[in-house]
């Protein structure tokens, strides 16, 4: 049957299983570009639940295409080499014509490379296509297969007992066209080469609506500028995604109007994803980006060094030293927790544009000890004897410094001082 078709070699079932090499999870949307009478499609559907795969078939022979359609297979095109689509395929599984396997596999790679998502290609081709690379196209195919780190296995006698026999030795190709580099390609376009040519403070002020005055960032902080450029690119992509969704929704609304509210599906055109991406979603995403990048910027050593100027640094260090006299386990290691806000084990502080510094103490007992010690030193509070003999003095100290102020620990510390 169809023996006059020199490229008609239906795929034996055992060769299909060799081709997929034990893969039992071929699900999703699949393209079969040289479908013949549908053998590969049947194997694929038998491998999985039939509702877990959607196979698009392409077949150039009109008789074979009619046979496929009569069996309920979804034939989408005739000549694979002219096929163009907006669809995203999870797999392309193919046994292309032995006479022109190079063009068909190159076409499959081209479609996969154009996709937004990853795509796996399984192909059966004449071994000579790869081992006898006499033409530029064959050399290009070898280059691309190498670029994508394709797995290639050779099989003898693959069609020796097939429906239509041939002694052609075949190559089984498995190639994953990954999209892992998509983010890198965007990142590589960020103009980091311009770092240092613009004022860092102005850049931060514009990009992040910063809490920091431009005058506070005079030096060219390369690490911070890199983060700012990353932030701007991420925000730009978020806004473009939002605009694309809005454009899609507006267009579908318009064509529904043009078509009188009807479509080929008997109702209005709708969306696959029911929840649209709203302006609130966009704003939340931009807010998260801003907060995340502020954290990264605040974590840079250069920014910490510039943010905490000498006056503030000395002020905070003096407080830490005072606490360390009371408790040697106190450390002065700070981490950034928010915009211009830092904390250690006993306190946190925040700087403001007007020059103010707000300090919050996390260890109230240690703070009371420090205040009691200072008050005793300057005679601002009742003496130890007064606390012991005068109830009002005692009540005052308890109110100001807590009940622990009248225990032996506080009083002894004040008396020793």
Short mmCIF file of C-alpha atoms in Angstrom, two decimals:
data_model
loop_
_atom_site.label_atom_id
_atom_site.label_comp_id
_atom_site.label_asym_id
_atom_site.label_seq_id
_atom_site.Cartn_x
_atom_site.Cartn_y
_atom_site.Cartn_z
CA UNK A 1 0.00 0.00 0.00
CA UNK A 2 1.33 3.44 -1.01
CA UNK A 3 4.48 1.73 -2.33
CA UNK A 4 4.78 4.36 -5.07
CA UNK A 5 5.44 6.89 -2.30
CA UNK A 6 9.22 6.50 -1.96
CA UNK A 7 9.21 8.13 1.50
CA UNK A 8 6.44 6.04 3.03
CA UNK A 9 8.04 3.92 5.76
CA UNK A 10 5.63 3.48 8.70
CA UNK A 11 7.39 3.39 12.07
CA UNK A 12 7.51 -0.02 13.80
CA UNK A 13 6.26 0.06 17.41
CA UNK A 14 9.51 -1.29 18.86
CA UNK A 15 11.47 1.44 17.05
CA UNK A 16 9.18 4.06 18.59
CA UNK A 17 10.00 2.77 22.07
CA UNK A 18 13.70 2.83 21.22
CA UNK A 19 13.27 6.38 19.99
CA UNK A 20 11.71 7.66 23.22
CA UNK A 21 14.23 5.58 25.23
CA UNK A 22 11.99 4.67 28.12
CA UNK A 23 10.15 8.00 28.40
CA UNK A 24 6.66 7.28 29.68
CA UNK A 25 5.54 10.84 30.30
CA UNK A 26 5.01 12.27 26.84
CA UNK A 27 2.01 14.49 27.50
CA UNK A 28 0.87 17.91 26.37
CA UNK A 29 0.67 19.29 22.85
CA UNK A 30 2.61 17.27 20.28
CA UNK A 31 3.41 17.82 16.62
CA UNK A 32 3.85 14.88 14.24
CA UNK A 33 5.18 16.49 11.04
CA UNK A 34 5.26 13.39 8.78
CA UNK A 35 2.26 11.51 10.05
CA UNK A 36 1.81 8.95 7.25
CA UNK A 37 -1.13 6.76 8.22
CA UNK A 38 -0.86 7.68 11.89
CA UNK A 39 1.30 4.95 13.45
CA UNK A 40 3.36 7.30 15.63
CA UNK A 41 0.22 9.10 16.77
CA UNK A 42 -1.36 5.80 17.84
CA UNK A 43 1.74 4.80 19.78
CA UNK A 44 1.79 8.17 21.53
CA UNK A 45 -1.86 7.95 22.47
CA UNK A 46 -1.47 4.34 23.65
CA UNK A 47 1.45 5.41 25.84
CA UNK A 48 -0.67 7.91 27.79
CA UNK A 49 -4.24 8.57 28.70
CA UNK A 50 -5.73 9.76 25.47
CA UNK A 51 -7.06 12.94 27.04
CA UNK A 52 -3.57 13.90 28.26
CA UNK A 53 -2.14 14.49 24.79
CA UNK A 54 -3.18 16.65 21.86
CA UNK A 55 -1.45 15.70 18.63
CA UNK A 56 -1.35 17.91 15.54
CA UNK A 57 -0.60 15.94 12.38
CA UNK A 58 0.99 17.12 9.15
CA UNK A 59 0.94 14.97 6.02
CA UNK A 60 1.81 15.95 2.45
CA UNK A 61 0.28 12.91 0.72
CA UNK A 62 -3.40 13.81 0.25
CA UNK A 63 -4.52 10.17 0.41
CA UNK A 64 -2.75 9.65 3.71
CA UNK A 65 -4.08 12.97 5.02
CA UNK A 66 -7.64 11.86 4.19
CA UNK A 67 -7.05 8.57 5.98
CA UNK A 68 -5.81 10.43 9.07
CA UNK A 69 -8.85 12.69 9.12
CA UNK A 70 -11.22 9.76 8.66
CA UNK A 71 -9.76 8.25 11.83
CA UNK A 72 -10.35 11.46 13.74
CA UNK A 73 -6.76 12.70 13.83
CA UNK A 74 -6.20 16.44 13.77
CA UNK A 75 -4.48 17.30 10.49
CA UNK A 76 -3.30 20.92 10.53
CA UNK A 77 -1.13 21.24 7.39
CA UNK A 78 0.21 19.53 4.31
CA UNK A 79 3.86 20.40 3.75
CA UNK A 80 5.81 20.58 7.01
CA UNK A 81 8.61 22.65 5.42
CA UNK A 82 6.13 25.51 4.90
CA UNK A 83 4.39 25.17 8.27
CA UNK A 84 4.21 28.25 10.50
CA UNK A 85 2.29 28.49 13.75
CA UNK A 86 1.72 30.48 16.92
CA UNK A 87 1.24 27.26 18.90
CA UNK A 88 3.69 26.08 21.57
CA UNK A 89 4.54 22.38 21.30
CA UNK A 90 5.87 20.29 24.17
CA UNK A 91 7.19 17.67 21.75
CA UNK A 92 7.88 17.22 18.05
CA UNK A 93 8.02 13.49 17.30
CA UNK A 94 8.89 12.60 13.74
CA UNK A 95 9.93 9.97 11.23
CA UNK A 96 10.59 12.31 8.29
CA UNK A 97 11.31 11.23 4.70
CA UNK A 98 14.66 9.43 4.44
CA UNK A 99 15.31 11.37 1.26
CA UNK A 100 15.17 14.76 2.98
CA UNK A 101 15.55 14.26 6.71
CA UNK A 102 18.02 17.13 7.02
CA UNK A 103 15.48 19.80 5.98
CA UNK A 104 12.78 18.35 8.21
CA UNK A 105 14.89 18.17 11.35
CA UNK A 106 16.24 21.68 10.69
CA UNK A 107 12.63 22.88 10.34
CA UNK A 108 11.69 21.18 13.63
CA UNK A 109 14.62 22.90 15.36
CA UNK A 110 13.58 26.23 13.85
CA UNK A 111 10.03 25.89 15.22
CA UNK A 112 11.30 24.85 18.64
CA UNK A 113 13.77 27.74 18.81
CA UNK A 114 11.01 30.24 18.02
CA UNK A 115 8.87 29.06 20.93
CA UNK A 116 8.62 30.81 24.25
CA UNK A 117 8.57 27.47 26.12
CA UNK A 118 10.92 24.49 25.94
CA UNK A 119 10.38 21.78 23.33
CA UNK A 120 11.74 18.25 22.98
CA UNK A 121 12.34 16.73 19.56
CA UNK A 122 12.47 13.00 18.83
CA UNK A 123 13.44 12.16 15.24
CA UNK A 124 14.30 9.10 13.16
CA UNK A 125 16.54 9.88 10.17
CA UNK A 126 18.93 8.13 7.84
CA UNK A 127 22.29 7.65 9.57
CA UNK A 128 24.07 8.92 6.46
CA UNK A 129 22.48 12.33 7.00
CA UNK A 130 24.76 12.79 10.01
CA UNK A 131 27.80 10.65 9.24
CA UNK A 132 28.21 11.86 5.66
CA UNK A 133 27.90 15.62 6.14
CA UNK A 134 28.89 16.58 2.59
CA UNK A 135 26.47 19.53 2.27
CA UNK A 136 26.22 22.84 4.09
CA UNK A 137 22.74 21.90 5.34
CA UNK A 138 24.02 18.68 6.90
CA UNK A 139 26.89 20.58 8.50
CA UNK A 140 24.39 23.14 9.84
CA UNK A 141 22.27 20.32 11.26
CA UNK A 142 25.29 18.82 13.03
CA UNK A 143 26.19 22.24 14.40
CA UNK A 144 22.71 22.83 15.78
CA UNK A 145 22.47 19.36 17.29
CA UNK A 146 25.80 19.95 18.98
CA UNK A 147 24.70 23.38 20.20
CA UNK A 148 21.63 21.86 21.85
CA UNK A 149 23.61 18.86 23.18
CA UNK A 150 21.47 16.35 21.31
CA UNK A 151 21.59 12.64 22.15
CA UNK A 152 22.16 10.51 19.04
CA UNK A 153 22.00 6.71 18.84
CA UNK A 154 22.42 4.52 15.77
CA UNK A 155 20.28 1.47 15.08
CA UNK A 156 20.85 -1.23 12.45
CA UNK A 157 18.01 -3.22 10.97
CA UNK A 158 15.36 -0.88 12.36
CA UNK A 159 13.07 -1.49 9.35
CA UNK A 160 14.20 -5.06 8.56
CA UNK A 161 10.87 -6.53 9.72
CA UNK A 162 8.74 -3.40 9.28
CA UNK A 163 5.51 -3.01 7.32
CA UNK A 164 7.68 -1.66 4.54
CA UNK A 165 11.19 -2.98 4.76
CA UNK A 166 14.52 -1.33 4.13
CA UNK A 167 18.09 -1.96 5.25
CA UNK A 168 18.74 1.73 5.95
CA UNK A 169 20.62 2.24 9.19
CA UNK A 170 18.93 4.99 11.17
CA UNK A 171 19.93 7.63 13.69
CA UNK A 172 17.63 8.24 16.66
CA UNK A 173 17.82 11.88 17.73
CA UNK A 174 16.64 13.34 21.02
CA UNK A 175 17.20 17.05 21.51
CA UNK A 176 15.86 19.40 24.17
CA UNK A 177 15.53 22.97 23.01
CA UNK A 178 15.66 24.64 26.40
CA UNK A 179 14.61 28.18 27.16
CA UNK A 180 16.88 28.47 30.19
CA UNK A 181 18.96 31.05 28.34
CA UNK A 182 16.01 33.34 27.64
CA UNK A 183 16.52 35.27 30.85
CA UNK A 184 20.26 35.48 30.20
CA UNK A 185 19.69 36.90 26.71
CA UNK A 186 17.57 39.70 28.22
CA UNK A 187 20.14 40.27 30.96
CA UNK A 188 22.95 40.45 28.40
CA UNK A 189 21.19 43.38 26.71
CA UNK A 190 21.28 45.53 29.86
CA UNK A 191 23.80 48.34 29.18
CA UNK A 192 26.13 47.61 32.08
CA UNK A 193 28.96 49.07 29.95
CA UNK A 194 27.59 52.55 30.78
CA UNK A 195 28.09 52.05 34.51
CA UNK A 196 30.07 54.91 35.98
CA UNK A 197 29.00 57.44 33.35
CA UNK A 198 25.91 58.58 35.28
CA UNK A 199 25.55 59.92 38.79
CA UNK A 200 24.58 57.03 41.07
CA UNK A 201 22.41 59.17 43.32
CA UNK A 202 20.38 60.59 40.47
CA UNK A 203 19.96 57.10 39.05
CA UNK A 204 18.70 55.73 42.35
CA UNK A 205 16.40 58.68 42.88
CA UNK A 206 14.80 58.22 39.47
CA UNK A 207 14.59 54.47 39.41
CA UNK A 208 13.56 53.58 42.93
CA UNK A 209 11.83 56.77 44.17
CA UNK A 210 14.53 56.50 46.78
CA UNK A 211 14.55 57.73 50.36
CA UNK A 212 18.16 58.78 49.83
CA UNK A 213 19.20 62.22 48.63
CA UNK A 214 21.38 62.25 45.49
CA UNK A 215 23.98 64.18 47.46
CA UNK A 216 24.39 61.17 49.76
CA UNK A 217 25.72 59.02 46.94
CA UNK A 218 28.59 60.88 45.31
CA UNK A 219 30.84 57.97 44.46
CA UNK A 220 30.28 55.78 41.43
CA UNK A 221 29.01 52.63 43.08
CA UNK A 222 29.20 50.01 40.34
CA UNK A 223 27.41 47.29 42.29
CA UNK A 224 24.50 49.56 43.11
CA UNK A 225 24.23 50.83 39.52
CA UNK A 226 24.10 47.24 38.28
CA UNK A 227 21.21 46.50 40.67
CA UNK A 228 19.39 49.63 39.52
CA UNK A 229 19.67 48.60 35.86
CA UNK A 230 18.41 45.13 36.72
CA UNK A 231 15.47 46.66 38.59
CA UNK A 232 14.56 48.95 35.69
CA UNK A 233 14.64 46.02 33.24
CA UNK A 234 12.43 43.86 35.48
CA UNK A 235 9.90 46.70 35.83
CA UNK A 236 9.92 47.33 32.09
CA UNK A 237 9.18 43.65 31.39
CA UNK A 238 6.35 43.66 33.96
CA UNK A 239 4.77 46.70 32.31
CA UNK A 240 5.15 45.20 28.83
CA UNK A 241 3.47 42.00 30.02
CA UNK A 242 0.60 44.02 31.47
CA UNK A 243 0.24 46.01 28.23
CA UNK A 244 0.24 42.82 26.15
CA UNK A 245 -2.59 41.38 28.27
CA UNK A 246 -4.56 44.62 28.03
CA UNK A 247 -4.05 44.70 24.25
CA UNK A 248 -5.23 41.10 23.95
CA UNK A 249 -8.36 41.76 25.99
CA UNK A 250 -9.15 44.95 24.07
CA UNK A 251 -8.67 43.21 20.73
CA UNK A 252 -10.88 40.25 21.67
CA UNK A 253 -13.61 42.62 22.87
CA UNK A 254 -13.39 44.49 19.58
CA UNK A 255 -13.54 41.44 17.31
CA UNK A 256 -16.48 40.13 19.33
CA UNK A 257 -18.21 43.40 18.46
CA UNK A 258 -17.18 43.15 14.81
CA UNK A 259 -18.58 39.62 14.63
CA UNK A 260 -21.82 40.50 16.36
CA UNK A 261 -20.91 38.72 19.55
CA UNK A 262 -20.51 35.41 17.73
CA UNK A 263 -17.49 33.25 16.99
CA UNK A 264 -16.69 29.89 15.46
CA UNK A 265 -17.33 28.36 18.88
CA UNK A 266 -20.94 29.52 18.99
CA UNK A 267 -20.38 32.20 21.60
CA UNK A 268 -18.08 35.05 22.49
CA UNK A 269 -14.36 34.54 22.31
CA UNK A 270 -12.96 34.11 25.80
CA UNK A 271 -9.64 33.61 27.51
CA UNK A 272 -7.92 30.43 28.54
CA UNK A 273 -6.85 32.02 31.83
CA UNK A 274 -10.04 33.25 33.55
CA UNK A 275 -8.37 35.81 35.87
CA UNK A 276 -6.86 38.71 34.01
CA UNK A 277 -3.75 40.56 35.14
CA UNK A 278 -5.11 43.80 36.61
CA UNK A 279 -3.43 47.13 37.24
CA UNK A 280 -3.45 46.26 40.95
CA UNK A 281 -1.52 43.09 40.14
CA UNK A 282 0.99 45.16 38.20
CA UNK A 283 1.39 47.64 41.03
CA UNK A 284 1.88 44.84 43.55
CA UNK A 285 4.53 43.28 41.34
CA UNK A 286 6.33 46.61 40.97
CA UNK A 287 6.14 47.15 44.73
CA UNK A 288 7.66 43.72 45.36
CA UNK A 289 10.44 44.43 42.88
CA UNK A 290 11.14 47.76 44.54
CA UNK A 291 11.26 46.26 48.03
CA UNK A 292 13.39 43.35 46.87
CA UNK A 293 15.92 45.52 45.10
CA UNK A 294 16.10 47.95 48.00
CA UNK A 295 17.04 45.03 50.17
CA UNK A 296 19.78 44.00 47.74
CA UNK A 297 21.09 47.56 47.55
CA UNK A 298 21.05 48.01 51.31
CA UNK A 299 22.99 44.78 51.67
CA UNK A 300 25.93 46.11 49.66
CA UNK A 301 28.91 47.07 51.81
CA UNK A 302 29.44 50.33 49.91
CA UNK A 303 25.91 51.47 50.52
CA UNK A 304 26.03 50.62 54.21
CA UNK A 305 29.29 52.49 54.56
CA UNK A 306 27.89 55.62 52.88
CA UNK A 307 24.47 55.44 54.50
CA UNK A 308 25.80 55.32 58.03
CA UNK A 309 27.82 58.53 58.15
CA UNK A 310 30.43 59.20 60.82
CA UNK A 311 28.09 60.98 63.23
CA UNK A 312 25.46 58.26 63.12
CA UNK A 313 28.05 55.50 63.26
CA UNK A 314 29.72 57.03 66.31
CA UNK A 315 26.38 57.59 68.03
CA UNK A 316 25.28 53.98 67.52
CA UNK A 317 28.68 52.60 68.45
CA UNK A 318 28.63 54.56 71.72
CA UNK A 319 25.28 53.00 72.61
CA UNK A 320 26.59 49.53 71.80
CA UNK A 321 29.71 50.07 73.91
CA UNK A 322 27.60 51.20 76.85
CA UNK A 323 25.47 48.08 76.63
CA UNK A 324 28.56 45.92 76.30
CA UNK A 325 29.77 47.24 79.67
CA UNK A 326 26.58 45.87 81.20
CA UNK A 327 26.49 42.66 79.17
CA UNK A 328 29.66 41.49 77.34
CA UNK A 329 27.62 39.17 75.10
CA UNK A 330 26.11 42.16 73.24
CA UNK A 331 27.38 42.37 69.63
CA UNK A 332 27.57 45.30 67.27
CA UNK A 333 26.82 43.34 64.10
CA UNK A 334 24.00 45.03 62.17
CA UNK A 335 21.88 43.73 59.32
CA UNK A 336 19.58 45.77 57.06
CA UNK A 337 15.89 45.03 57.52
CA UNK A 338 14.19 47.78 55.50
CA UNK A 339 14.79 51.09 53.75
CA UNK A 340 17.61 52.75 55.72
CA UNK A 341 16.72 50.61 58.72
CA UNK A 342 19.18 48.36 60.54
CA UNK A 343 19.16 46.13 63.60
CA UNK A 344 21.39 44.10 65.89
CA UNK A 345 20.60 41.86 68.84
CA UNK A 346 19.60 44.67 71.20
CA UNK A 347 18.35 47.58 69.05
CA UNK A 348 17.26 48.77 65.65
CA UNK A 349 17.51 52.22 64.13
CA UNK A 350 16.26 54.08 61.08
CA UNK A 351 17.67 57.15 59.36
CA UNK A 352 15.50 59.88 57.81
CA UNK A 353 16.17 62.50 55.16
CA UNK A 354 15.94 65.34 57.68
CA UNK A 355 18.94 63.87 59.48
CA UNK A 356 16.98 62.34 62.35
CA UNK A 357 17.79 58.87 63.62
CA UNK A 358 15.10 56.88 65.41
CA UNK A 359 16.27 54.12 67.76
CA UNK A 360 14.16 51.29 69.16
CA UNK A 361 15.52 49.11 71.96
CA UNK A 362 14.74 45.42 71.86
CA UNK A 363 16.03 44.54 75.36
CA UNK A 364 14.03 46.63 77.83
CA UNK A 365 15.70 45.15 80.90
CA UNK A 366 19.17 46.06 79.66
CA UNK A 367 17.95 49.55 78.72
CA UNK A 368 16.55 50.02 82.23
CA UNK A 369 19.91 49.02 83.68
CA UNK A 370 21.68 51.58 81.51
CA UNK A 371 19.23 54.35 82.42
CA UNK A 372 19.45 53.49 86.10
CA UNK A 373 23.22 53.59 85.97
CA UNK A 374 23.25 56.97 84.22
CA UNK A 375 20.64 58.42 86.57
CA UNK A 376 22.63 57.31 89.60
CA UNK A 377 25.86 58.73 88.22
CA UNK A 378 24.35 62.19 87.68
CA UNK A 379 22.24 62.09 90.88
CA UNK A 380 19.03 62.38 88.87
CA UNK A 381 17.27 59.64 90.79
CA UNK A 382 16.94 58.77 94.49
CA UNK A 383 19.99 57.24 96.10
CA UNK A 384 20.24 53.63 97.18
CA UNK A 385 19.54 54.55 100.79
CA UNK A 386 16.51 56.62 99.79
CA UNK A 387 15.14 53.72 97.76
CA UNK A 388 15.50 51.42 100.75
CA UNK A 389 13.96 53.79 103.32
CA UNK A 390 11.49 55.96 101.37
CA UNK A 391 8.41 54.31 99.83
CA UNK A 392 7.80 57.21 97.42
CA UNK A 393 11.39 57.05 96.21
CA UNK A 394 11.02 53.33 95.80
CA UNK A 395 7.74 53.72 93.86
CA UNK A 396 9.33 56.33 91.59
CA UNK A 397 12.25 54.06 90.70
CA UNK A 398 9.97 51.09 90.07
CA UNK A 399 7.74 53.22 87.82
CA UNK A 400 10.67 54.59 85.81
CA UNK A 401 12.90 51.53 85.62
CA UNK A 402 10.73 48.56 86.43
CA UNK A 403 10.47 46.30 89.44
CA UNK A 404 13.93 44.94 88.78
CA UNK A 405 15.40 48.34 89.60
CA UNK A 406 14.88 47.66 93.32
CA UNK A 407 16.43 44.18 93.24
CA UNK A 408 19.97 43.65 94.36
CA UNK A 409 21.29 43.61 90.79
CA UNK A 410 20.28 47.18 89.92
CA UNK A 411 21.04 48.71 93.27
CA UNK A 412 24.38 47.03 93.60
CA UNK A 413 25.33 48.18 90.13
CA UNK A 414 24.32 51.75 90.97
CA UNK A 415 26.11 51.66 94.29
CA UNK A 416 29.25 50.17 92.74
CA UNK A 417 29.33 52.90 90.14
#
